[in-house]
Amino acid sequence: MRRTKQHGRAGINTGRLFLTIMLSVAMVASMFFPGGSAALAEELDDQDIELVDLDLQEDTIEDQESEPTDDALQLDEEEQKDEEEDLVTFDDEDLQVEVQDNGQQPCASVTAGGTTTSYANFADAVEAWKDTDGATLTLLSDVSGTDVPIASGKRTIDLNGYGLRSGSDTGICTIDDLGEDDAQLTIVDGRPNAEHRYTDRVGDDPAVVDDSLTEGYKTFTGGYISSSVGDALWVVAATVSMEGITIIGCKYDGIYMYGGNLTAKECDIIGCKSDGVYATCGFVTMTGCIITGCRNEGFDAEGCVATLTNCVISNCDCEGVEVDESVITIKGCIITGCREQGVYIYDEEALVDIVDTTITGNTAPAYNESGDPYVGAGICVKRGELSLGGAVEVYNNTVAGAPSNLYVAATHPVTIVGTLNNN
């Protein structure tokens, strides 16, 4: 009702102003016209000037104070609603300002104990989820800017076909700070056919998801995790399993692992600025996964035990798989299009078993950044033990354009068991 009242005040003030003027005219008339206001009226009449009837002005004032129109009422209600949505509350403990989410659509829900609660503020949903053992966090829209930590207990995230974009360098962070190895996270996707559009990584600029693109884009389906400021997923002394999700466009690693257990099935890692997977200690099992277009290694094993089965690692700027002080099995995989070696083994404690795998089309330049010559664009073994089994095919790999499929250093302990096919 504020706007209508303002209109009423305007009419009343106009009437008061006109009355004040008329009183002033009457005073002037008494001073300069002996006949008073009647004489003044006669004079004005001679000059064709008409006095306005005060009764008419009073009617005008009453009209301006009349009931507001339906349009005015509607505008007033909308203005009041806007003010209510802009209410701000202050938290004295941490001096943070939080804008109320009145009227907003929910962006996530939390299911626990058979009850599902929806949240318009994603940070509130994460807070409720991480404090409830056995809870499931389900995305109801693309969300960004909030980390998703889990320190203990069992939790599930359902991306539900949407994107979770991290706001810091830790992304989804699983840290078992209780030392009891009981932090367990499962990541699934309830809408695997949801389509998203993206552009490839260009140099140091990671891939970018943008569903509004109309040309020059590629597509993937299902929910995704991304981080423009760091890693998408940290696994630290915890157990993480994920299936059918995409990790894309991270500023650093797609997955950073320091201890614990990671199981990934039919997941894609696309266009990260650093490694697709960086695993230093811990256990990794990846089945049917694709790692492509990363700035550094596709899979960097430094002190872990890993099994890669039926995976494709392609078009990374460094090695497809790099092995340092790790035990790794590569079975039924394809490693292709990488710009250094397909598989690089360089530690005396490295044990690598390659079975039924194709390594082809990897192209290294003549020298690396340190000025050392590249050798063995298919498989390069400088230290460690390599075991070959089944149909291992290594072909069409080159260094500076010259064929270079396999290199085995003679100056360090190297053991090769098995034979290569079609070389």
Short mmCIF file of C-alpha atoms in Angstrom, two decimals, residues 1-7 9 76 79-80 83:
data_model
loop_
_atom_site.label_atom_id
_atom_site.label_comp_id
_atom_site.label_asym_id
_atom_site.label_seq_id
_atom_site.Cartn_x
_atom_site.Cartn_y
_atom_site.Cartn_z
CA MET A 1 0.00 0.00 0.00
CA ARG A 2 3.01 2.35 0.09
CA ARG A 3 2.71 3.51 -3.49
CA THR A 4 -1.02 4.39 -3.17
CA LYS A 5 -0.38 6.32 0.03
CA GLN A 6 2.34 8.30 -1.70
CA HIS A 7 -0.11 9.24 -4.43
CA ARG A 9 -0.02 12.52 -0.06
CA ASP A 76 2.66 -2.89 -4.40
CA GLU A 79 7.49 -4.65 -4.42
CA GLN A 80 6.81 -5.98 -0.92
CA GLU A 83 11.92 -6.64 -0.32
#
